[in-house]
Each structure stands twice: as structure tokens, then as C-alpha cells.
Short mmCIF file of N, CA and C in Angstrom, two decimals:
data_model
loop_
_atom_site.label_atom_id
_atom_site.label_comp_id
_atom_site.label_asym_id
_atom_site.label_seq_id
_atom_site.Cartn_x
_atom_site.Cartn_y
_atom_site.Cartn_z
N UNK A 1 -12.97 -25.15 11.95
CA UNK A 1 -11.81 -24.30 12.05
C UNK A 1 -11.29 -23.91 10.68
N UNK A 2 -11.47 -24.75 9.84
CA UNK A 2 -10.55 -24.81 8.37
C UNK A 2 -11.61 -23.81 7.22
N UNK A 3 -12.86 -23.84 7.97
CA UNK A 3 -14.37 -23.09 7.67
C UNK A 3 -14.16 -21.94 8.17
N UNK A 4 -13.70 -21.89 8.94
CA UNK A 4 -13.56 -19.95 9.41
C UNK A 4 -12.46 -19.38 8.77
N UNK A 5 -11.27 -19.91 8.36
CA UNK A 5 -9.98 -19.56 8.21
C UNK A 5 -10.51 -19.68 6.68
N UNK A 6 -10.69 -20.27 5.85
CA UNK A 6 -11.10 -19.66 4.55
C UNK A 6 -12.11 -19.13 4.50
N UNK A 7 -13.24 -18.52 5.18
CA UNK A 7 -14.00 -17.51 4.84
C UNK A 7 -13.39 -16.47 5.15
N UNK A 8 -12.19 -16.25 6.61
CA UNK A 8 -11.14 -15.16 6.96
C UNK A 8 -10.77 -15.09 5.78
N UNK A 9 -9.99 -15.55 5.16
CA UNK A 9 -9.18 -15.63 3.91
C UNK A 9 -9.82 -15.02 2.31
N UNK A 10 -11.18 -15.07 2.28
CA UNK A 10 -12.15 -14.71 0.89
C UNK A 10 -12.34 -13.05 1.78
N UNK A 11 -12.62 -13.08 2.60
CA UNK A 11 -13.09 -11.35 3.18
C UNK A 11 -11.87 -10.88 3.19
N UNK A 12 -10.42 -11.30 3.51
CA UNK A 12 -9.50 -10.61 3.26
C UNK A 12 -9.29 -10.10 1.92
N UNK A 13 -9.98 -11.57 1.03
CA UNK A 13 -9.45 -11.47 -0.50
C UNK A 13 -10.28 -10.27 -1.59
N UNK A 14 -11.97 -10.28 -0.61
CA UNK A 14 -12.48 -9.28 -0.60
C UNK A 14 -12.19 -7.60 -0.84
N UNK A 15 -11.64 -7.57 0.70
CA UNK A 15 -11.24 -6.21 1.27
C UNK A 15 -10.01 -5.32 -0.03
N UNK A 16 -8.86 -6.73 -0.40
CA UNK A 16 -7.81 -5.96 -0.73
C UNK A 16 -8.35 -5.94 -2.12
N UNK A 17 -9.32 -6.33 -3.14
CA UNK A 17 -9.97 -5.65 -4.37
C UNK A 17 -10.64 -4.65 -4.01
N UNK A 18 -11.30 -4.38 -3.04
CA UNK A 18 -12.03 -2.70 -2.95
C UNK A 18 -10.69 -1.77 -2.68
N UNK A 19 -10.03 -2.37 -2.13
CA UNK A 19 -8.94 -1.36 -1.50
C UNK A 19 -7.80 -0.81 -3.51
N UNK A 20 -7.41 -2.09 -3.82
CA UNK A 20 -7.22 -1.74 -4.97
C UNK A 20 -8.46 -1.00 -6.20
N UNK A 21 -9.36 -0.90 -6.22
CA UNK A 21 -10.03 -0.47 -7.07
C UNK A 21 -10.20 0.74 -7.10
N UNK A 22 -10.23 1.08 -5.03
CA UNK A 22 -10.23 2.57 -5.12
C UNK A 22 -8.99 3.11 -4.91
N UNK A 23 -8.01 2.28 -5.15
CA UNK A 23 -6.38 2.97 -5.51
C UNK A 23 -6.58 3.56 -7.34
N UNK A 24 -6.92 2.45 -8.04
CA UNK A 24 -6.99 3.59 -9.83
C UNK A 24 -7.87 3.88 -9.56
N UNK A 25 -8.80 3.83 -9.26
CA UNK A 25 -10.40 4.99 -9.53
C UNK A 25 -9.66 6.33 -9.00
N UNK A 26 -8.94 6.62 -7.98
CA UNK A 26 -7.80 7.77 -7.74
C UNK A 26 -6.81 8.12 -8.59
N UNK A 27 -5.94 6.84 -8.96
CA UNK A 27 -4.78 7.27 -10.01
C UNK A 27 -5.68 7.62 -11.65
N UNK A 28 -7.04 6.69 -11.91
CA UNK A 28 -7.56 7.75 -13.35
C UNK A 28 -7.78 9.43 -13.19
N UNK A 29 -8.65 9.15 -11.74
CA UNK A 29 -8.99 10.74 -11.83
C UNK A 29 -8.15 11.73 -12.29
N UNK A 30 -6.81 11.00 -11.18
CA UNK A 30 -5.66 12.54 -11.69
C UNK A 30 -4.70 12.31 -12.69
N UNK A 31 -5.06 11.20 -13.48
CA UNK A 31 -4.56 11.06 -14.89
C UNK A 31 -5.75 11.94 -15.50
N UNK A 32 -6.69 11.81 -15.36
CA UNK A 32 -7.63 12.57 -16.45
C UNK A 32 -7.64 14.17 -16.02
N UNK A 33 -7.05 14.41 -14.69
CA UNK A 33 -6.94 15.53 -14.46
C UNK A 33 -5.99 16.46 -15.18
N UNK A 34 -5.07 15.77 -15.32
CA UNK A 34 -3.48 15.79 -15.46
C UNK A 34 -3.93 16.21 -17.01
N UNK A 35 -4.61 15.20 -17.74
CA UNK A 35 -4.78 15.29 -19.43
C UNK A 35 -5.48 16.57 -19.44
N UNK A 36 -6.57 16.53 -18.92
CA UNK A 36 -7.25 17.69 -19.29
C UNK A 36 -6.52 19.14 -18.74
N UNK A 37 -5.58 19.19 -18.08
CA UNK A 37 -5.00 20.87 -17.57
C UNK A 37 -3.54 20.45 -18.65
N UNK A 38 -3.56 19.50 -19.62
CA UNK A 38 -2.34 19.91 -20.38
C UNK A 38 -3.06 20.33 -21.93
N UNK A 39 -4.39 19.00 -22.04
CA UNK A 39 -4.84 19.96 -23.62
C UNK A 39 -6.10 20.68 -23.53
N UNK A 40 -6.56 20.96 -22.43
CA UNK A 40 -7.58 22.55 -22.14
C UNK A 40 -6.72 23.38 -22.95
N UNK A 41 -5.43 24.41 -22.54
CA UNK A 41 -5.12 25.39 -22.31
C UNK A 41 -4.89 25.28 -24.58
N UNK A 42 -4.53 24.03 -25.16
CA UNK A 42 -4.62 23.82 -26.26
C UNK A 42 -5.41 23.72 -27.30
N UNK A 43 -6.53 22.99 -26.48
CA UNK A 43 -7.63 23.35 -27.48
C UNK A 43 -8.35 24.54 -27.37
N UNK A 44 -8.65 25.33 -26.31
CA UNK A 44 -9.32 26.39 -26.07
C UNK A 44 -8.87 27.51 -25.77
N UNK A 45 -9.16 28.49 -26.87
CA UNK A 45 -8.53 30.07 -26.30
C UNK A 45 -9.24 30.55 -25.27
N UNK A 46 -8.20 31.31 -24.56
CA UNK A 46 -8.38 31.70 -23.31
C UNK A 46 -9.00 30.73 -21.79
N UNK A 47 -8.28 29.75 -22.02
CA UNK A 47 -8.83 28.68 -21.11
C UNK A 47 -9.10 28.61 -19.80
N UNK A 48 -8.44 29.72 -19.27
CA UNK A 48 -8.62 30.26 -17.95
C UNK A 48 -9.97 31.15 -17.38
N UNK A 49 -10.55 31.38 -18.59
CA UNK A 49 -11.68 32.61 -18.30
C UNK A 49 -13.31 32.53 -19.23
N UNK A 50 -13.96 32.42 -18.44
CA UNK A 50 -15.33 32.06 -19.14
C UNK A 50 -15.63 30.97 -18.41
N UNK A 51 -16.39 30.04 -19.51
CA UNK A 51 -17.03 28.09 -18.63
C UNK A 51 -15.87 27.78 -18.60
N UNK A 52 -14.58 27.58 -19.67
CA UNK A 52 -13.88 26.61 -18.94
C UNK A 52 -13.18 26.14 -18.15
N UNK A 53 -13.19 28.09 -17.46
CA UNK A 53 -12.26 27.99 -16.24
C UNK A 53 -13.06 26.73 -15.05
N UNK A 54 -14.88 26.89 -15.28
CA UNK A 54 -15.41 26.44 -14.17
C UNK A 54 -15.36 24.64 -14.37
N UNK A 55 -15.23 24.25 -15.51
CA UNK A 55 -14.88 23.07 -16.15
C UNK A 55 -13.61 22.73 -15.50
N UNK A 56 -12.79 23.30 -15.06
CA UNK A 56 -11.11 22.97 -14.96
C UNK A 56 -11.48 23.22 -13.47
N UNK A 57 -12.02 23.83 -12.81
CA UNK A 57 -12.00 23.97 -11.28
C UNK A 57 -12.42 22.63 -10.89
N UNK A 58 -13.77 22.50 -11.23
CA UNK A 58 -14.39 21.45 -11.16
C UNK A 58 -13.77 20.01 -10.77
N UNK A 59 -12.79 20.03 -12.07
CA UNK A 59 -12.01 18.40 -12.10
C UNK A 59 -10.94 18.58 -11.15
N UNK A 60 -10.86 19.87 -10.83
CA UNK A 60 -9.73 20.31 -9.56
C UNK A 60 -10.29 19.83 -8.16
N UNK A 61 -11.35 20.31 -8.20
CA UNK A 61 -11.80 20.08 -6.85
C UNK A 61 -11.88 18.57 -6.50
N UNK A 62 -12.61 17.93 -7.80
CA UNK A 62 -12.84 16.57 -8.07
C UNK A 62 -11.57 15.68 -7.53
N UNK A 63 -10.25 16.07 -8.24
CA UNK A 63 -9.01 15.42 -7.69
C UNK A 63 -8.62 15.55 -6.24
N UNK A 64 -9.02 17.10 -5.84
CA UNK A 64 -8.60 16.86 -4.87
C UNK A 64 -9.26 16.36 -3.32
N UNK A 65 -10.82 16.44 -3.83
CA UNK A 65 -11.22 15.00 -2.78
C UNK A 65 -11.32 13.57 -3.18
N UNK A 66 -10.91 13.64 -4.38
CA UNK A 66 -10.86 12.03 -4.65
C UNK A 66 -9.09 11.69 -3.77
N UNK A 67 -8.72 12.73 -2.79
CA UNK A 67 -7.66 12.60 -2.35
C UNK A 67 -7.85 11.59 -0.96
N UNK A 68 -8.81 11.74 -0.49
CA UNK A 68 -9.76 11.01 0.71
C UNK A 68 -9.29 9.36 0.15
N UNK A 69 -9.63 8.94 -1.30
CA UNK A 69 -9.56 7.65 -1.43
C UNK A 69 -8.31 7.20 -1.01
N UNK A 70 -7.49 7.79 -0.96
CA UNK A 70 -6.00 6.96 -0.70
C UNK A 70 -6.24 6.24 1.10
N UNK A 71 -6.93 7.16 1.85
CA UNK A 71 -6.61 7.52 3.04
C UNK A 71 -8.02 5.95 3.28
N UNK A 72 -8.84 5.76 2.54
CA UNK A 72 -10.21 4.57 2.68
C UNK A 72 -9.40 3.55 2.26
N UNK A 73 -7.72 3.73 1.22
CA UNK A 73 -7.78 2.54 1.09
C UNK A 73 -6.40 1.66 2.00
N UNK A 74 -6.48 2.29 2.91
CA UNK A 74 -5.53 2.03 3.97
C UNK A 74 -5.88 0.59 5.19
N UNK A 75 -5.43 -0.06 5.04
CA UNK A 75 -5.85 -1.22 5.98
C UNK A 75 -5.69 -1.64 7.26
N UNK A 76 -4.82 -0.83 7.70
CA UNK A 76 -4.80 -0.99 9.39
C UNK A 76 -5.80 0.42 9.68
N UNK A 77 -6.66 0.10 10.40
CA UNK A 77 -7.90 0.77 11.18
C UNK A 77 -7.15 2.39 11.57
N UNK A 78 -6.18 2.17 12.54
CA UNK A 78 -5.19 3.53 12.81
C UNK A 78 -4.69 4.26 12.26
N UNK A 79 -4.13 3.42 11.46
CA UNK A 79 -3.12 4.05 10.29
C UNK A 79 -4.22 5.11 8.95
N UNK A 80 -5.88 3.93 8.92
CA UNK A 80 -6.69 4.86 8.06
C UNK A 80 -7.29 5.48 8.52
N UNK A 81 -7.32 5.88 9.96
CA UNK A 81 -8.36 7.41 10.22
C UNK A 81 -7.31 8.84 10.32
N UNK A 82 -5.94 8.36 10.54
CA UNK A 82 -5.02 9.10 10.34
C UNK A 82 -5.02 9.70 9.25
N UNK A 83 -5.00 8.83 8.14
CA UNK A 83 -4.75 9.05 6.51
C UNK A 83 -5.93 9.96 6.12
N UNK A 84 -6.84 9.51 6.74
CA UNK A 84 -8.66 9.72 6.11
C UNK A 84 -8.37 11.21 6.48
N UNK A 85 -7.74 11.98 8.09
CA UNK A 85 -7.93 13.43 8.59
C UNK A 85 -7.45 14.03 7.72
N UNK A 86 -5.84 13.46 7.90
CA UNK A 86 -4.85 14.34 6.93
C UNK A 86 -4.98 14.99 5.35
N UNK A 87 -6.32 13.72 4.58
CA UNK A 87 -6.08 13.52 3.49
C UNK A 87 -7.31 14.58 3.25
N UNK A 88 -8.15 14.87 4.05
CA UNK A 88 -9.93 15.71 4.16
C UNK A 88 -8.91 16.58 4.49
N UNK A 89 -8.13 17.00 5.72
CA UNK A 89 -7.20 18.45 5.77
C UNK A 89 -7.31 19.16 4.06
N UNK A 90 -6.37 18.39 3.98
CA UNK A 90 -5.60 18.90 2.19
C UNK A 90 -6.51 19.32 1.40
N UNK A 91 -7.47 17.90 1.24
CA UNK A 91 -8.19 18.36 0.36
C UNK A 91 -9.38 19.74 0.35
N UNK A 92 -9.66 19.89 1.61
CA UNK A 92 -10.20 20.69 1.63
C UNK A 92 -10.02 22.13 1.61
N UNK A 93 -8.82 21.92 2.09
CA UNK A 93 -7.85 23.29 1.79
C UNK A 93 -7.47 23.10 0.37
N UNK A 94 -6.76 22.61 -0.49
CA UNK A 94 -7.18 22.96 -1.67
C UNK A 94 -8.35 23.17 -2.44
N UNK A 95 -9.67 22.71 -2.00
CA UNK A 95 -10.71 22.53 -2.86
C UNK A 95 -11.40 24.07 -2.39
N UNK A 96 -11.06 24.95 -1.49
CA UNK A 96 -11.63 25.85 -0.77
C UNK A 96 -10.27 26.76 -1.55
N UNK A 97 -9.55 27.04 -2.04
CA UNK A 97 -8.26 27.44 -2.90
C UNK A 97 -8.82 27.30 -4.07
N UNK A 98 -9.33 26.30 -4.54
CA UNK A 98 -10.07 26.57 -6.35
C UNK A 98 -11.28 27.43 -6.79
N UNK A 99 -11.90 26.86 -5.52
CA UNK A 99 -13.34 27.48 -5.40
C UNK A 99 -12.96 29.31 -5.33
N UNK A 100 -12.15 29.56 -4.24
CA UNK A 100 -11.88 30.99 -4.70
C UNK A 100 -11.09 31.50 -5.57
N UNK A 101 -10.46 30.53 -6.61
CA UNK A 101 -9.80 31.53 -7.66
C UNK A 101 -10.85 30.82 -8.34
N UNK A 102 -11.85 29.78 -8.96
CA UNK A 102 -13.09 29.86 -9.65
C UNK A 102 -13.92 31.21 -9.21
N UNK A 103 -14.31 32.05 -8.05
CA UNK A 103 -14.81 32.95 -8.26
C UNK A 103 -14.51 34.53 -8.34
N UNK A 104 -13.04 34.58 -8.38
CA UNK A 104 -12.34 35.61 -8.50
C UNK A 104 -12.71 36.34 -9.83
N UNK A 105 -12.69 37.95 -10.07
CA UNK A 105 -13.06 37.98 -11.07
C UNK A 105 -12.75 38.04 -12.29
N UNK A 106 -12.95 37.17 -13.69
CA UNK A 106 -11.79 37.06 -14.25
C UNK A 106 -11.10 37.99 -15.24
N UNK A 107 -12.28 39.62 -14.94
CA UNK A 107 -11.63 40.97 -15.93
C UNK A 107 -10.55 41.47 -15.05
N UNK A 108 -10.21 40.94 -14.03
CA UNK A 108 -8.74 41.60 -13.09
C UNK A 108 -7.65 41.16 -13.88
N UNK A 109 -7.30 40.43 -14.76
CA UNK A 109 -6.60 39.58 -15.49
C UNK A 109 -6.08 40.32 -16.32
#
């Protein structure tokens, strides 16, 4: 009995390090997201138009399905397929929002 309840106890202890790991592997992304859409527009003229617009979409899109991780790192079973829909909703609607202003054309400008 005391054998099941601490191996319960190591798989719990398990679960909540993956669950935290893919909480910052989310909060770096959109820190590095965050860095790079404040010194893009600084280091590079015209930062909006050419590669580095497709460079900046990219880490856009990137953030916004690394939006899914919040919703994997949810621990009641219900509560994370809820999180998981809502969070694929968004993201995909934004990531389908970058993708078309990444191919918009950028001499309309």
C-alpha cells in the first residue's frame, strides 16, 4: 500500500515538472517574441518589408501555437481539452491572420 502511494506520489512529482517546463518553454517563446518585435523594427530598416517581415511572422506564428502549451499544461483531464480547443481556436485564428498579412503585398504600403 505504502508502495503504490509513493510511486502515486513520484508520477505526480513527475507530471507537475513536464507541466512546469512547458509553462517557460511558453513564457521564453513570447519573451523572445516580445524582444525580437521591440529591436527588429531597431536594428533593421524597413523591418516590415522584405525577409524580415517573413522572420517576424514566423516567430508570430511560432507564439501563437506555442499558445496550445498552456492548454497541455493543465491538469484536470476536462478542464485540459477545454483549454487545448479554445487555445488551437486562437491560435489558429491568429496564425491564419499573420500568414495573410506575411503574404499581402508589401508595395501597397
Amino acid at each position: 500500500m505504502q508502495n503504490q502511494a509513493s510511486t502515486e506520489k513520484k508520477e505526480k512529482g513527475v507530471w507537475d515538472l513536464i507541466a512546469d517546463i512547458i509553462l517557460l518553454i511558453y513564457i521564453l517563446l513570447i519573451f523572445f517574441n516580445g524582444a525580437l518585435s521591440f529591436l527588429g523594427p531597431k536594428l533593421f530598416d524597413e523591418w516590415y518589408y522584405g525577409p524580415t517581415k517573413y522572420v517576424q511572422g514566423f516567430f508570430w506564428i511560432l507564439s501563437n501555437m506555442s499558445l496550445i502549451l498552456v492548454g497541455v499544461a493543465i491538469k484536470n483531464i476536462y478542464i485540459k481539452i477545454f483549454g487545448i480547443l479554445i487555445a488551437l481556436i486562437v491560435a489558429l485564428y491568429n496564425a491564419y491572420s499573420n500568414i495573410e498579412w506575411m503574404l499581402q503585398d508589401s508595395s501597397m504600403f
